[in-house]
XYZ file of C-alpha atoms in Angstrom:
700
model
C 179.981 95.780 -14.245
C 181.036 96.064 -10.648
C 180.485 93.428 -8.247
C 178.181 93.972 -5.359
C 179.211 95.327 -1.964
C 180.278 93.384 0.864
C 179.052 92.049 4.254
C 181.012 93.547 7.370
C 182.811 91.436 9.563
C 182.461 92.043 13.804
C 184.923 94.894 13.596
C 183.204 96.992 11.185
C 185.358 96.564 8.032
C 183.123 95.677 4.963
C 183.560 92.038 3.285
C 182.034 89.487 1.186
C 178.271 89.011 1.416
C 176.856 86.141 2.445
C 173.066 84.706 2.220
C 169.906 86.689 2.400
C 169.391 86.121 5.973
C 167.265 84.187 8.146
C 164.760 85.218 11.004
C 167.231 86.665 13.337
C 169.712 88.313 10.992
C 170.217 92.071 11.104
C 171.323 93.698 8.120
C 172.477 97.260 7.539
C 172.444 98.245 3.460
C 174.749 101.463 3.014
C 173.911 102.945 -0.354
C 176.920 106.203 -0.324
C 177.393 107.973 -3.571
C 181.009 110.058 -2.405
C 182.596 110.599 -5.737
C 181.049 112.630 -8.496
C 184.101 113.119 -10.441
C 183.767 117.167 -9.855
C 186.786 117.687 -7.711
C 184.742 118.293 -4.467
C 186.914 116.640 -1.921
C 185.083 118.173 1.051
C 182.144 116.282 -0.227
C 183.706 113.012 -0.677
C 185.348 113.365 2.753
C 181.942 114.127 4.524
C 179.876 111.187 2.937
C 182.971 108.936 3.835
C 182.759 110.368 7.656
C 179.070 109.248 7.526
C 179.422 106.188 6.493
C 182.216 105.448 9.373
C 179.639 106.840 11.689
C 176.817 104.816 10.785
C 179.303 101.656 10.334
C 180.357 102.200 14.012
C 176.819 102.669 15.293
C 175.606 99.510 13.744
C 178.539 97.683 14.746
C 177.119 97.946 18.353
C 176.159 94.394 19.666
C 174.005 93.649 22.350
C 172.072 90.725 23.269
C 172.382 89.783 19.329
C 175.188 89.689 17.054
C 176.185 93.072 15.383
C 174.248 94.001 12.299
C 175.839 92.353 9.047
C 176.769 95.491 7.019
C 176.689 95.538 3.097
C 178.051 98.886 1.436
C 177.296 99.537 -2.019
C 180.493 100.040 -4.296
C 181.001 102.781 -6.552
C 177.916 103.431 -8.010
C 177.854 105.496 -11.323
C 174.668 104.760 -13.124
C 171.118 104.201 -12.615
C 171.441 100.476 -13.670
C 174.276 100.019 -11.118
C 172.114 101.124 -8.389
C 169.544 98.657 -9.659
C 171.831 95.953 -9.831
C 173.100 96.420 -6.535
C 169.383 96.207 -4.983
C 168.484 93.077 -6.954
C 172.288 91.171 -6.285
C 171.783 92.042 -2.544
C 168.149 90.813 -2.423
C 166.847 93.766 -0.603
C 163.327 93.373 -1.808
C 163.196 89.793 -0.649
C 165.418 90.058 2.516
C 164.268 88.445 5.441
C 165.198 88.696 9.312
C 164.641 90.808 12.290
C 166.086 93.886 11.207
C 166.642 95.656 7.924
C 168.553 99.329 8.046
C 169.129 101.192 4.760
C 171.209 104.078 4.677
C 171.240 106.635 1.683
C 173.331 109.376 1.176
C 174.730 111.195 -1.658
C 173.422 114.479 -3.515
C 169.743 114.839 -3.690
C 167.518 116.833 -6.080
C 163.725 117.779 -5.739
C 161.837 118.156 -9.083
C 159.327 120.196 -10.250
C 157.001 117.313 -10.273
C 157.520 117.035 -6.401
C 159.703 113.733 -7.222
C 162.969 113.279 -5.104
C 165.866 111.727 -6.884
C 169.345 110.370 -5.980
C 171.481 111.976 -8.265
C 174.430 109.652 -9.793
C 178.059 110.831 -11.286
C 176.422 109.638 -14.717
C 173.227 111.645 -14.013
C 172.027 114.065 -16.631
C 169.717 116.774 -15.137
C 167.677 117.078 -18.365
C 166.983 113.179 -18.553
C 166.691 112.691 -14.685
C 163.888 110.101 -15.133
C 166.424 107.842 -16.728
C 169.530 108.518 -15.629
C 168.882 109.110 -11.784
C 166.963 106.996 -9.325
C 163.861 107.934 -7.934
C 164.478 107.716 -3.929
C 161.353 106.568 -3.277
C 161.723 103.209 -5.089
C 165.003 102.639 -2.948
C 163.185 103.076 0.247
C 159.929 101.005 -1.281
C 162.307 98.243 -1.710
C 163.256 98.117 1.860
C 159.749 98.998 3.548
C 158.271 95.965 1.384
C 160.983 93.369 1.983
C 160.146 90.573 4.390
C 161.855 92.223 7.250
C 160.161 92.108 10.535
C 161.357 95.705 11.388
C 162.634 98.352 8.735
C 164.480 101.467 9.080
C 165.427 103.992 6.555
C 167.466 106.940 6.850
C 167.800 109.494 3.827
C 170.702 112.178 3.947
C 170.539 113.961 0.947
C 169.480 117.721 -0.092
C 165.577 118.110 0.035
C 165.047 114.661 1.116
C 162.077 115.792 3.211
C 160.489 115.844 -0.500
C 159.760 112.265 -0.210
C 156.988 112.494 2.228
C 154.258 113.060 -0.050
C 155.393 110.429 -2.528
C 155.674 108.085 0.614
C 152.511 108.705 1.723
C 150.642 107.413 -1.243
C 152.964 104.424 -1.971
C 152.625 103.498 1.776
C 149.166 102.156 1.058
C 150.290 99.939 -1.210
C 152.192 97.530 1.250
C 149.811 94.991 2.562
C 147.455 95.968 5.515
C 149.175 92.721 7.075
C 152.580 93.988 6.952
C 151.332 97.510 8.070
C 150.006 95.980 11.050
C 152.709 93.472 11.768
C 156.016 95.272 11.183
C 157.896 98.423 12.633
C 158.505 100.320 9.475
C 160.072 103.770 10.051
C 161.637 106.369 7.350
C 163.776 109.387 8.617
C 164.949 112.319 6.470
C 167.585 114.744 7.783
C 166.046 117.804 6.193
C 163.062 119.708 4.863
C 161.781 119.530 1.320
C 163.475 123.041 0.714
C 166.565 122.377 2.548
C 170.125 121.395 1.255
C 172.332 119.586 3.780
C 175.532 120.347 4.877
C 177.472 117.084 4.458
C 179.740 116.694 7.430
C 177.143 118.153 9.716
C 175.038 114.946 9.914
C 178.279 113.058 10.976
C 179.236 115.333 13.379
C 175.617 115.339 14.991
C 175.655 111.270 14.782
C 178.890 111.303 16.424
C 177.984 113.483 19.521
C 174.890 111.280 19.843
C 176.842 108.406 19.742
C 179.053 109.676 22.654
C 175.989 111.100 25.040
C 174.500 107.427 24.518
C 177.532 105.812 25.690
C 178.209 108.264 28.548
C 175.639 110.215 29.819
C 172.554 109.041 28.835
C 172.721 105.911 30.688
C 170.100 103.826 28.469
C 170.497 100.408 29.874
C 168.374 98.759 26.960
C 169.972 97.046 24.142
C 167.613 98.952 21.739
C 166.941 102.924 21.690
C 163.029 103.885 20.819
C 162.547 106.300 17.888
C 162.113 108.965 20.538
C 165.624 108.343 22.405
C 167.526 108.127 19.187
C 165.724 111.314 17.708
C 166.098 113.370 20.969
C 169.991 112.475 21.366
C 170.789 113.419 17.839
C 168.748 116.678 17.825
C 170.377 117.722 21.463
C 173.391 118.900 19.184
C 171.383 121.142 16.930
C 171.953 124.927 17.394
C 168.339 126.803 17.585
C 168.926 128.301 14.244
C 169.512 124.797 12.743
C 166.082 122.780 13.955
C 164.181 123.787 11.108
C 166.548 122.563 8.487
C 168.872 119.802 9.810
C 166.478 118.126 12.243
C 165.276 114.493 11.716
C 162.067 114.243 10.209
C 159.967 110.913 10.725
C 157.719 110.704 7.088
C 156.914 107.216 7.596
C 156.024 106.113 11.270
C 154.943 102.836 11.497
C 156.044 102.088 14.775
C 155.792 103.007 18.241
C 157.761 106.415 19.278
C 158.502 105.365 22.722
C 159.131 101.662 22.730
C 162.478 99.872 21.958
C 163.325 99.382 18.274
C 165.201 96.563 16.766
C 166.589 98.545 14.045
C 168.074 100.712 16.667
C 170.908 99.430 18.733
C 172.088 101.283 21.667
C 175.905 102.170 21.611
C 176.032 102.482 25.458
C 174.342 98.948 26.181
C 176.827 96.969 28.244
C 175.731 93.314 28.873
C 176.152 92.220 32.555
C 178.219 89.183 32.708
C 175.729 86.482 33.211
C 175.994 85.222 36.814
C 172.701 83.639 37.108
C 172.690 80.720 34.564
C 170.368 78.744 36.852
C 167.848 81.168 36.718
C 168.084 83.457 39.540
C 166.003 86.613 40.019
C 166.907 89.945 40.363
C 170.558 89.090 40.337
C 171.814 90.962 37.342
C 171.702 94.540 39.204
C 174.614 95.375 37.042
C 176.910 93.319 38.847
C 175.504 93.900 42.313
C 176.124 90.152 43.610
C 179.600 90.065 41.848
C 180.596 93.282 43.510
C 179.682 92.405 46.885
C 181.185 88.883 46.740
C 184.603 89.987 45.360
C 185.101 93.043 47.537
C 186.351 95.039 44.518
C 186.142 98.440 44.046
C 186.087 99.324 40.252
C 183.334 97.669 37.755
C 186.380 96.730 35.599
C 188.276 95.159 38.322
C 188.863 91.255 37.876
C 190.246 90.851 41.459
C 188.588 88.794 44.470
C 189.454 90.247 47.578
C 187.700 88.747 50.273
C 188.931 85.731 52.051
C 188.260 84.044 55.257
C 184.994 83.532 56.978
C 185.424 80.012 56.471
C 183.354 78.957 59.878
C 180.227 81.151 58.481
C 180.883 79.966 54.572
C 180.878 76.422 55.826
C 177.413 77.010 57.530
C 176.263 78.349 54.441
C 177.331 75.849 52.154
C 176.187 73.084 54.730
C 172.567 74.858 54.413
C 172.449 74.766 50.894
C 173.325 71.183 50.157
C 171.148 68.336 49.544
C 167.939 68.658 47.634
C 165.740 67.776 50.588
C 167.271 69.919 52.992
C 165.207 72.829 54.976
C 165.903 75.775 57.300
C 166.652 79.210 57.644
C 169.714 81.332 58.296
C 169.633 85.150 59.428
C 172.668 86.651 58.489
C 173.080 90.164 60.653
C 175.497 92.586 61.782
C 176.045 96.229 61.668
C 176.144 98.786 59.053
C 179.186 97.585 56.581
C 180.267 94.544 58.366
C 179.901 92.394 55.246
C 176.739 90.385 55.396
C 175.847 91.031 51.486
C 179.469 90.091 51.012
C 178.769 86.368 52.379
C 175.582 86.304 50.846
C 176.784 87.350 47.559
C 179.750 84.691 47.336
C 177.049 81.952 47.958
C 174.960 83.412 45.103
C 177.978 83.543 42.657
C 179.873 80.453 43.820
C 176.684 78.381 43.400
C 176.057 79.393 39.709
C 177.203 77.048 37.286
C 177.870 79.676 34.434
C 180.023 81.985 36.470
C 181.846 79.038 38.295
C 183.772 78.616 35.171
C 185.143 82.426 35.013
C 188.632 82.584 35.782
C 187.945 84.950 38.596
C 185.498 82.532 40.294
C 187.869 79.295 39.532
C 190.740 81.218 41.372
C 188.440 81.617 44.434
C 187.090 78.412 44.818
C 190.486 77.043 44.409
C 191.962 78.799 47.439
C 189.080 78.213 49.624
C 188.653 75.037 51.765
C 186.272 72.478 50.082
C 183.472 72.548 52.456
C 183.042 76.288 52.116
C 182.091 76.482 48.914
C 178.140 75.958 47.771
C 177.075 73.188 45.231
C 176.576 74.166 42.011
C 172.914 75.439 41.197
C 172.435 75.166 45.066
C 171.045 78.948 45.107
C 167.674 79.216 43.115
C 166.782 82.383 43.555
C 168.846 85.544 44.719
C 166.727 88.701 45.437
C 167.779 92.413 46.675
C 165.233 93.806 48.568
C 166.528 97.283 48.838
C 163.992 99.870 48.078
C 161.706 97.362 46.541
C 158.066 96.542 47.510
C 156.457 93.373 48.738
C 154.823 92.879 45.342
C 158.316 93.533 43.691
C 159.948 90.924 45.865
C 157.214 88.425 45.365
C 157.418 88.637 41.563
C 161.096 87.689 41.816
C 160.727 84.952 43.865
C 158.350 83.701 41.825
C 159.953 84.438 38.425
C 162.939 82.931 39.823
C 161.115 79.666 40.653
C 159.793 79.698 36.959
C 156.509 80.640 37.385
C 154.567 83.759 35.728
C 152.698 86.347 37.853
C 148.898 85.864 37.715
C 146.641 88.834 37.025
C 145.170 89.482 40.221
C 141.292 90.191 40.120
C 140.085 93.656 40.859
C 139.605 93.101 44.654
C 142.745 90.790 45.203
C 145.951 91.537 47.062
C 148.590 90.821 44.318
C 151.161 89.690 47.109
C 148.718 86.985 48.269
C 147.665 86.021 44.903
C 151.808 85.456 43.512
C 152.869 83.929 47.136
C 150.103 81.341 46.552
C 151.276 80.353 43.520
C 155.035 80.224 45.056
C 153.739 77.757 47.519
C 152.017 75.936 44.950
C 155.312 75.723 43.065
C 157.125 74.624 46.172
C 154.735 71.833 47.116
C 154.668 70.370 43.349
C 158.550 71.079 42.870
C 160.363 67.581 42.499
C 163.314 69.140 44.311
C 164.255 71.548 47.168
C 164.805 75.193 46.382
C 167.095 77.899 48.037
C 166.033 81.602 48.233
C 168.639 84.198 49.360
C 167.106 87.860 50.599
C 169.159 90.397 50.855
C 168.836 94.006 52.350
C 165.525 93.213 54.193
C 166.054 96.080 56.331
C 166.595 98.389 53.386
C 163.076 97.582 51.584
C 160.219 99.601 51.297
C 157.351 97.190 52.772
C 159.593 95.175 55.414
C 156.519 94.259 57.511
C 154.450 92.780 54.693
C 157.076 90.880 53.301
C 157.457 89.472 56.599
C 153.775 88.926 56.787
C 152.713 88.272 53.733
C 155.506 86.570 51.859
C 158.158 84.860 54.438
C 155.439 83.831 57.010
C 153.610 81.562 54.562
C 157.013 80.103 53.361
C 157.584 78.647 57.006
C 155.653 75.929 56.115
C 158.433 74.723 53.673
C 161.299 75.864 55.656
C 160.927 74.602 59.099
C 162.462 71.260 60.196
C 160.010 68.281 59.326
C 159.339 67.695 62.825
C 158.123 71.037 63.565
C 155.423 70.833 61.046
C 152.239 70.173 62.346
C 150.965 66.635 61.080
C 153.768 66.096 58.741
C 153.070 64.183 55.414
C 153.727 60.476 55.659
C 156.092 60.683 52.527
C 157.311 63.607 53.601
C 161.029 62.256 53.571
C 160.583 61.498 49.571
C 158.132 64.208 48.359
C 158.654 67.487 47.490
C 162.044 69.255 48.690
C 162.255 71.829 51.156
C 162.990 75.536 51.148
C 166.337 77.007 52.536
C 166.123 80.621 53.198
C 169.073 82.914 53.763
C 167.919 86.248 54.865
C 170.342 89.272 55.461
C 169.333 91.978 57.656
C 171.102 94.730 59.613
C 171.162 94.858 63.446
C 173.062 96.876 65.985
C 176.021 95.041 67.511
C 175.316 94.263 71.038
C 177.858 95.780 73.662
C 177.783 92.572 75.595
C 176.008 89.279 76.059
C 172.154 90.517 76.669
C 171.829 87.579 79.201
C 168.624 86.518 77.633
C 166.841 89.771 78.395
C 163.814 89.942 75.913
C 163.585 93.239 74.804
C 160.173 94.990 74.645
C 158.331 95.327 71.042
C 159.627 98.975 70.943
C 163.206 97.892 71.043
C 162.699 94.903 69.055
C 165.103 94.609 65.896
C 164.060 92.668 62.319
C 166.041 90.070 63.789
C 163.834 89.368 66.855
C 160.602 89.674 64.592
C 162.113 87.119 61.937
C 163.094 84.570 64.857
C 159.533 84.587 66.147
C 158.384 83.881 62.702
C 160.956 81.145 62.139
C 161.639 79.523 65.740
C 164.230 77.401 64.677
C 166.092 80.069 62.452
C 169.825 80.175 63.025
C 171.230 83.545 63.900
C 174.928 84.175 62.667
C 176.658 87.596 62.865
C 179.438 89.145 60.574
C 180.586 91.425 63.157
C 182.033 89.581 65.923
C 185.535 89.670 66.849
C 186.700 87.113 64.543
C 186.095 89.383 61.766
C 189.144 91.631 62.485
C 191.238 88.894 61.014
C 189.163 88.892 57.814
C 189.360 92.770 57.652
C 192.958 92.419 57.879
C 193.303 90.418 55.072
C 191.001 92.047 52.789
C 193.166 95.375 53.193
C 196.382 93.665 52.640
C 194.545 92.220 49.500
C 193.112 95.636 48.371
C 196.817 97.150 49.018
C 198.754 94.159 47.542
C 199.039 95.164 44.196
C 202.465 96.378 43.204
C 203.356 96.676 46.800
C 205.514 94.792 48.671
C 203.656 91.872 50.532
C 205.143 92.551 54.001
C 204.477 95.885 53.730
C 200.649 95.858 52.540
C 200.504 93.217 55.366
C 202.059 95.627 58.135
C 199.826 98.570 57.071
C 196.843 96.194 56.938
C 197.891 95.150 60.647
C 197.734 98.714 61.643
C 194.315 99.857 59.814
C 192.086 96.795 60.913
C 191.485 97.398 64.486
C 190.573 100.835 63.580
C 188.180 99.969 60.674
C 186.934 96.664 62.479
C 183.785 95.771 62.289
C 183.383 97.795 59.110
C 184.289 96.098 55.851
C 183.425 99.415 54.144
C 185.912 101.544 56.482
C 188.283 98.900 55.462
C 187.326 99.242 51.833
C 187.777 102.860 51.689
C 191.040 102.898 53.701
C 192.573 100.060 51.639
C 191.629 102.073 48.620
C 193.384 105.246 49.701
C 196.879 103.224 50.698
C 196.900 100.937 47.434
C 197.952 104.030 45.979
C 200.595 105.196 48.505
C 204.435 104.716 47.620
C 205.068 104.110 51.702
C 201.834 102.632 52.882
C 202.943 101.791 56.187
C 204.031 105.212 56.644
C 200.892 106.738 55.426
C 198.833 103.912 57.766
C 201.049 105.200 60.758
C 200.408 109.074 59.936
C 199.126 110.523 63.058
C 196.467 113.153 60.924
C 195.563 109.948 58.824
C 195.019 107.990 61.733
C 192.463 110.549 62.843
C 190.715 110.470 59.647
C 190.735 106.552 59.867
C 189.043 107.089 63.833
C 186.588 109.197 62.365
C 185.181 106.006 59.900
C 183.619 106.258 56.776
C 183.175 110.345 57.048
C 186.860 110.719 57.901
C 188.124 108.817 55.163
C 185.574 110.618 52.719
C 186.438 113.579 53.814
C 190.297 113.065 52.738
C 189.494 111.911 49.530
C 187.210 114.985 48.686
C 189.950 116.827 49.416
C 192.422 114.892 47.297
C 190.272 114.702 44.530
C 190.868 118.228 43.372
C 194.607 117.149 42.211
C 192.526 114.980 39.688
C 190.981 118.027 37.913
C 187.498 117.806 40.117
C 186.865 120.697 42.145
C 186.372 119.473 45.881
C 183.262 121.456 46.252
C 182.035 120.313 43.005
C 182.540 116.466 44.032
C 180.760 117.134 47.414
C 177.860 118.502 45.382
C 177.558 115.484 43.025
C 177.890 112.810 45.910
C 175.229 114.764 47.889
C 172.884 115.051 44.836
C 173.161 110.919 44.492
C 172.416 110.675 48.360
C 169.412 112.834 48.137
C 168.144 111.460 44.993
C 166.844 108.196 47.091
C 165.509 105.167 45.885
C 167.807 103.538 43.207
C 170.012 106.378 42.805
C 170.001 109.422 40.250
C 170.460 109.259 36.190
C 173.027 111.149 34.673
C 171.446 112.548 31.677
C 170.355 116.160 32.739
C 169.086 115.143 36.216
C 172.367 114.971 38.166
C 173.878 118.067 36.753
C 170.786 119.894 37.910
C 170.480 118.472 41.233
C 174.447 119.137 41.988
C 173.781 122.567 40.915
C 171.238 123.210 43.936
C 174.229 121.910 46.253
C 176.649 124.612 44.389
C 174.593 127.758 45.632
C 174.880 130.355 43.263
C 178.130 129.092 41.673
C 177.659 128.045 38.479
C 179.456 125.075 36.821
C 179.243 124.808 33.023
C 180.933 121.459 32.250
C 178.814 119.029 34.805
C 179.328 116.151 32.109
C 183.375 116.423 32.252
C 183.092 116.724 36.174
C 180.645 113.534 36.484
C 182.996 111.491 33.912
C 185.972 112.347 36.299
C 184.179 111.488 39.430
C 183.153 108.226 37.695
C 186.823 107.357 36.743
C 188.449 108.865 39.668
C 189.186 107.863 43.261
C 185.598 108.668 44.178
C 184.204 105.984 42.081
C 184.410 103.609 44.988
C 182.065 105.664 47.167
C 179.195 105.209 44.581
C 177.123 102.063 43.396
C 174.827 101.984 40.570
C 171.709 100.066 39.363
C 168.758 100.081 36.699
C 165.599 102.256 36.949
C 163.040 102.770 34.003
C 166.099 101.273 31.932
C 168.098 104.128 32.786
C 171.777 103.891 34.951
C 171.183 105.369 38.154
C 174.006 106.284 40.548
C 173.642 106.299 44.547
C 176.131 106.221 47.567
C 177.545 102.417 47.990
C 176.188 102.151 51.357
C 174.039 103.800 54.056
C 176.182 105.143 56.104
C 177.705 107.131 52.871
C 174.676 108.569 52.111
C 173.923 110.089 56.027
C 177.121 111.414 55.999
C 176.554 113.352 52.507
C 172.932 114.398 53.729
C 174.077 115.706 56.842
C 176.099 118.152 54.783
C 178.937 119.014 57.252
C 181.883 116.835 55.898
C 183.818 119.714 54.612
C 183.084 122.086 57.788
C 186.079 120.138 60.081
C 189.490 120.880 59.697
C 191.419 118.183 57.723
C 194.656 117.553 55.974
C 195.348 115.737 53.164
């Protein structure tokens, strides 16, 4: 008797079986009959291809470990199949998810019964020598697993629909009401399967989910799985080879624990202390390090010691209070300074090598203490209600359901204030991008103004509590907001209401707030160091420093322009020569638009036509909000900007854009469980929306 199959290790290879599972276990069983001893090598190869792609798919790990995988050995007889089911405890299996994949020859009998054919089957004694497919399906469906998915890929698999409909009512009503139970078949009741078509379609779906689909959840819905699979079907194949859902005891649109998402990319946890809205696909890490690519492990921002020291001082001490308004012109690095405080205060991320190196190189008094930032919120393109719930969640609260006539923001801010009153220690809230949010005045009036009670120095609070020094801790607010850079000292002249910016409005809300700018003269040196760091890898340090010294005065006060210039120069064999080149200097003086124009011209050498790249970037700018999803949306929008010229390979062009020199001009985010892309800065969006980037005479 052959021994049962084995458990898969994390790499996807089948090994030995362990226990039959606990409440969190996820298991994939593969029952594949590949060799019928008839010399059909193509069939055997096709079945093995199916097993390989299924194994790869369910090896995907996300928030949980990858599926434990158990493949049946080479089964010859009905008894051996039953022994396998018994030995692996499929009928009594517990756990979060159980997936059963069945493939091999199938047979639809005249009794409307579907059989899995085995090498030792006798077509004249099918009842005793083959296996009723519905019995295998029932073993999984009536197990103790919380979620079950069975996929049957055999000829005439749709035949089991009627059998299952009758059998399914015999599963307890409690189980049917509590568990997600699904059965998919790959062809109709009267259709054979092409043994190699299923793995081809599944591989294509696997690839789309890892690239174009951009679904950011760890699990797929049944709708998403079936849609991506069927995208590869030709019109004439749809009836015979599409997926049929013959048992649908789960939501069609909700994420299903039985369907791991191959495209899920866990964002490194940089908010171990519960920071709200910090995991926007590495937003805080990108801004803190100054990196230009997602997979870059460097930390390029240095300097700004006085400003960082001020922030670290404000964040220190459980009872401290205060408001810091961090402001500056577009691209001058406000977010970078705030993000540094967010990242370096997180106790989990502080253990990462890149973070340790940054802390070791910085003066000790410029590094905020561990857990000194409680909540970090990016307000860009968010409403007052979203900002309020982010802060509330970060403070450990749960948003109450407002009444029909209640203002939700007022209700949730009242909860925030109650938490702050009863909290035994101080709290620090970082709010970035206030100038880019959807409802800035509501955020100031309904959220920030009520927090004044907790953030103003105690001597400014009317009728201070007698136990104020020993009572609840105060609130530290760090707010990032853009403002124009004054050409000279305004000499105390008060701006009228029409001329006032957000900084002046916030100063009226928080009279004791400290205002720090990120675009003063002292930042020229910081920009120079940043450019040199970007150029540095593989370049003589002296040459990198010399090139940076040439570029920094022209890029100042924009770290965005410095980033783009540094990215261009780091690929040059002679960065100093390029930095001093009159034509390149002309583009540099044009700021963001000049540098982007040059990269648009050069990207054609990477196989991405300039006009196609321009159209894709313009589409991302016009998308507004958090950005444009890849899937089918980005290509369709870009085609509008291409005019009559048709582009057939948009997915290939987007892949080149995201992997080439233009990737640094984009940032990505999550919206409606999809990854979306937009220009990395509003200055880039403005230049792209203007549409005249390629009108000027330029040279690469």
